[in-house]
């Protein structure tokens, strides 16, 4: 499994701690440095079963600068949202764990981390 993290994020550090405590095997991706491509974001969205606006940190300064709150949340705007996430990875909700079974979870709670481990 792989976990997308920002090391400065307390939720990310908590998820890593729980993965370690459970003896899980995983790879860390510091997604602010190793920025996911639009194709990778599409793949993760498919694995999550979510839309790009569902994993966007809309309160970040970049989101406000882009005016994301006013962007349509529809199929026609989907690629625009994905492009924004690829261009501004700090807007991506974290941490995200991609499980070995092809699924993924936004792992902001211990329960979500445990769910990923159990897959």
PDB file of C-alpha atoms in Angstrom:
ATOM      1  CA  UNK A   1       0.000   0.000   0.000  1.00  0.00           C
ATOM      2  CA  UNK A   2       1.023   3.605  -0.498  1.00  0.00           C
ATOM      3  CA  UNK A   3       0.229   6.636   1.636  1.00  0.00           C
ATOM      4  CA  UNK A   4       0.263  10.167   0.279  1.00  0.00           C
ATOM      5  CA  UNK A   5       1.399  12.504   3.043  1.00  0.00           C
ATOM      6  CA  UNK A   6       2.512  15.973   3.957  1.00  0.00           C
ATOM      7  CA  UNK A   7       5.001  15.443   6.821  1.00  0.00           C
ATOM      8  CA  UNK A   8       3.822  18.691   8.455  1.00  0.00           C
ATOM      9  CA  UNK A   9       0.267  17.318   8.769  1.00  0.00           C
ATOM     10  CA  UNK A  10      -0.720  15.874  12.154  1.00  0.00           C
ATOM     11  CA  UNK A  11      -3.314  13.549  10.549  1.00  0.00           C
ATOM     12  CA  UNK A  12      -0.581  12.169   8.268  1.00  0.00           C
ATOM     13  CA  UNK A  13       1.787  11.580  11.177  1.00  0.00           C
ATOM     14  CA  UNK A  14      -1.008   9.890  13.112  1.00  0.00           C
ATOM     15  CA  UNK A  15      -1.795   7.603  10.147  1.00  0.00           C
ATOM     16  CA  UNK A  16       1.894   6.662   9.784  1.00  0.00           C
ATOM     17  CA  UNK A  17       2.063   5.922  13.510  1.00  0.00           C
ATOM     18  CA  UNK A  18      -0.950   3.627  13.297  1.00  0.00           C
ATOM     19  CA  UNK A  19       0.407   1.861  10.200  1.00  0.00           C
ATOM     20  CA  UNK A  20       3.685   1.289  12.028  1.00  0.00           C
ATOM     21  CA  UNK A  21       1.929   0.113  15.192  1.00  0.00           C
ATOM     22  CA  UNK A  22      -0.049  -2.406  13.124  1.00  0.00           C
ATOM     23  CA  UNK A  23       3.089  -3.618  11.338  1.00  0.00           C
ATOM     24  CA  UNK A  24       1.682  -2.642   7.927  1.00  0.00           C
ATOM     25  CA  UNK A  25       3.932  -2.615   4.893  1.00  0.00           C
ATOM     26  CA  UNK A  26       3.626   0.633   2.977  1.00  0.00           C
ATOM     27  CA  UNK A  27       5.422   3.171   0.850  1.00  0.00           C
ATOM     28  CA  UNK A  28       5.393   6.871   1.721  1.00  0.00           C
ATOM     29  CA  UNK A  29       4.786   9.411  -1.020  1.00  0.00           C
ATOM     30  CA  UNK A  30       5.441  13.002  -0.065  1.00  0.00           C
ATOM     31  CA  UNK A  31       2.998  14.283  -2.619  1.00  0.00           C
ATOM     32  CA  UNK A  32       4.046  17.930  -2.312  1.00  0.00           C
ATOM     33  CA  UNK A  33       7.514  16.926  -3.554  1.00  0.00           C
ATOM     34  CA  UNK A  34       6.552  13.938  -5.727  1.00  0.00           C
ATOM     35  CA  UNK A  35       3.533  15.613  -7.289  1.00  0.00           C
ATOM     36  CA  UNK A  36       0.917  13.242  -8.712  1.00  0.00           C
ATOM     37  CA  UNK A  37       0.056  13.679 -12.369  1.00  0.00           C
ATOM     38  CA  UNK A  38      -3.479  14.319 -13.547  1.00  0.00           C
ATOM     39  CA  UNK A  39      -3.648  10.644 -14.578  1.00  0.00           C
ATOM     40  CA  UNK A  40      -2.585   9.514 -11.092  1.00  0.00           C
ATOM     41  CA  UNK A  41      -5.180  11.793  -9.508  1.00  0.00           C
ATOM     42  CA  UNK A  42      -7.857  10.326 -11.802  1.00  0.00           C
ATOM     43  CA  UNK A  43      -6.767   6.824 -10.775  1.00  0.00           C
ATOM     44  CA  UNK A  44      -6.922   7.655  -7.063  1.00  0.00           C
ATOM     45  CA  UNK A  45     -10.333   9.282  -7.506  1.00  0.00           C
ATOM     46  CA  UNK A  46     -11.611   6.134  -9.209  1.00  0.00           C
ATOM     47  CA  UNK A  47     -10.198   4.023  -6.376  1.00  0.00           C
ATOM     48  CA  UNK A  48     -11.803   6.318  -3.802  1.00  0.00           C
ATOM     49  CA  UNK A  49     -15.111   6.499  -5.656  1.00  0.00           C
ATOM     50  CA  UNK A  50     -15.007  10.284  -5.259  1.00  0.00           C
ATOM     51  CA  UNK A  51     -14.918  13.400  -7.410  1.00  0.00           C
ATOM     52  CA  UNK A  52     -12.013  15.876  -7.377  1.00  0.00           C
ATOM     53  CA  UNK A  53     -13.972  18.476  -5.396  1.00  0.00           C
ATOM     54  CA  UNK A  54     -14.528  15.827  -2.709  1.00  0.00           C
ATOM     55  CA  UNK A  55     -10.782  15.661  -1.989  1.00  0.00           C
ATOM     56  CA  UNK A  56     -10.019  19.365  -2.415  1.00  0.00           C
ATOM     57  CA  UNK A  57      -8.917  21.435   0.556  1.00  0.00           C
ATOM     58  CA  UNK A  58     -11.090  24.424  -0.280  1.00  0.00           C
ATOM     59  CA  UNK A  59      -9.954  26.551   2.657  1.00  0.00           C
ATOM     60  CA  UNK A  60      -6.329  26.699   1.474  1.00  0.00           C
ATOM     61  CA  UNK A  61      -5.005  30.026   0.184  1.00  0.00           C
ATOM     62  CA  UNK A  62      -4.473  28.590  -3.322  1.00  0.00           C
ATOM     63  CA  UNK A  63      -8.116  27.473  -3.433  1.00  0.00           C
ATOM     64  CA  UNK A  64      -9.266  30.954  -2.539  1.00  0.00           C
ATOM     65  CA  UNK A  65      -6.920  32.516  -5.107  1.00  0.00           C
ATOM     66  CA  UNK A  66      -8.314  30.199  -7.787  1.00  0.00           C
ATOM     67  CA  UNK A  67     -11.890  30.895  -6.689  1.00  0.00           C
ATOM     68  CA  UNK A  68     -12.634  27.169  -6.328  1.00  0.00           C
ATOM     69  CA  UNK A  69     -15.707  27.851  -4.208  1.00  0.00           C
ATOM     70  CA  UNK A  70     -17.375  29.253  -7.340  1.00  0.00           C
ATOM     71  CA  UNK A  71     -16.298  26.468  -9.710  1.00  0.00           C
ATOM     72  CA  UNK A  72     -19.078  24.180 -10.917  1.00  0.00           C
ATOM     73  CA  UNK A  73     -19.046  20.683  -9.458  1.00  0.00           C
ATOM     74  CA  UNK A  74     -20.135  18.763 -12.516  1.00  0.00           C
ATOM     75  CA  UNK A  75     -18.811  16.354 -15.126  1.00  0.00           C
ATOM     76  CA  UNK A  76     -17.943  19.178 -17.530  1.00  0.00           C
ATOM     77  CA  UNK A  77     -15.700  20.791 -14.883  1.00  0.00           C
ATOM     78  CA  UNK A  78     -14.058  17.597 -13.634  1.00  0.00           C
ATOM     79  CA  UNK A  79     -10.875  17.945 -15.718  1.00  0.00           C
ATOM     80  CA  UNK A  80     -10.472  21.557 -14.600  1.00  0.00           C
ATOM     81  CA  UNK A  81     -10.580  20.454 -10.956  1.00  0.00           C
ATOM     82  CA  UNK A  82      -8.086  17.639 -11.603  1.00  0.00           C
ATOM     83  CA  UNK A  83      -5.734  20.048 -13.380  1.00  0.00           C
ATOM     84  CA  UNK A  84      -5.924  22.395 -10.372  1.00  0.00           C
ATOM     85  CA  UNK A  85      -5.030  19.551  -7.992  1.00  0.00           C
ATOM     86  CA  UNK A  86      -2.086  18.531 -10.181  1.00  0.00           C
ATOM     87  CA  UNK A  87      -0.865  22.135 -10.395  1.00  0.00           C
ATOM     88  CA  UNK A  88      -1.428  22.823  -6.688  1.00  0.00           C
ATOM     89  CA  UNK A  89      -0.917  19.532  -4.810  1.00  0.00           C
ATOM     90  CA  UNK A  90      -1.349  21.268  -1.465  1.00  0.00           C
ATOM     91  CA  UNK A  91      -5.051  21.329  -2.300  1.00  0.00           C
ATOM     92  CA  UNK A  92      -5.273  17.522  -2.149  1.00  0.00           C
ATOM     93  CA  UNK A  93      -6.845  16.198   1.053  1.00  0.00           C
ATOM     94  CA  UNK A  94      -4.468  14.092   3.078  1.00  0.00           C
ATOM     95  CA  UNK A  95      -3.498  11.465   3.920  1.00  0.00           C
ATOM     96  CA  UNK A  96      -4.676   9.146   1.172  1.00  0.00           C
ATOM     97  CA  UNK A  97      -3.904   5.438   1.401  1.00  0.00           C
ATOM     98  CA  UNK A  98      -4.082   3.281  -1.702  1.00  0.00           C
ATOM     99  CA  UNK A  99      -4.667  -0.314  -0.661  1.00  0.00           C
ATOM    100  CA  UNK A 100      -3.311  -3.427  -2.318  1.00  0.00           C
ATOM    101  CA  UNK A 101      -6.815  -4.503  -3.387  1.00  0.00           C
ATOM    102  CA  UNK A 102      -7.117  -1.521  -5.746  1.00  0.00           C
ATOM    103  CA  UNK A 103      -9.184   0.657  -3.417  1.00  0.00           C
ATOM    104  CA  UNK A 104      -8.198   3.786  -1.526  1.00  0.00           C
ATOM    105  CA  UNK A 105      -9.304   5.765   1.530  1.00  0.00           C
ATOM    106  CA  UNK A 106      -8.878   9.301   2.754  1.00  0.00           C
ATOM    107  CA  UNK A 107      -7.266   8.280   6.035  1.00  0.00           C
ATOM    108  CA  UNK A 108      -8.069  11.204   8.326  1.00  0.00           C
ATOM    109  CA  UNK A 109      -9.346   8.926  11.099  1.00  0.00           C
ATOM    110  CA  UNK A 110      -7.945   5.867  12.831  1.00  0.00           C
ATOM    111  CA  UNK A 111     -10.954   3.915  11.557  1.00  0.00           C
ATOM    112  CA  UNK A 112     -10.116   4.782   7.937  1.00  0.00           C
ATOM    113  CA  UNK A 113      -6.479   3.719   8.444  1.00  0.00           C
ATOM    114  CA  UNK A 114      -7.607   0.423   9.970  1.00  0.00           C
ATOM    115  CA  UNK A 115      -9.983  -0.076   7.038  1.00  0.00           C
ATOM    116  CA  UNK A 116      -7.069   0.317   4.599  1.00  0.00           C
ATOM    117  CA  UNK A 117      -4.922  -2.100   6.605  1.00  0.00           C
ATOM    118  CA  UNK A 118      -7.654  -4.726   6.558  1.00  0.00           C
ATOM    119  CA  UNK A 119      -7.863  -4.730   2.752  1.00  0.00           C
TER     120      UNK A 119
END
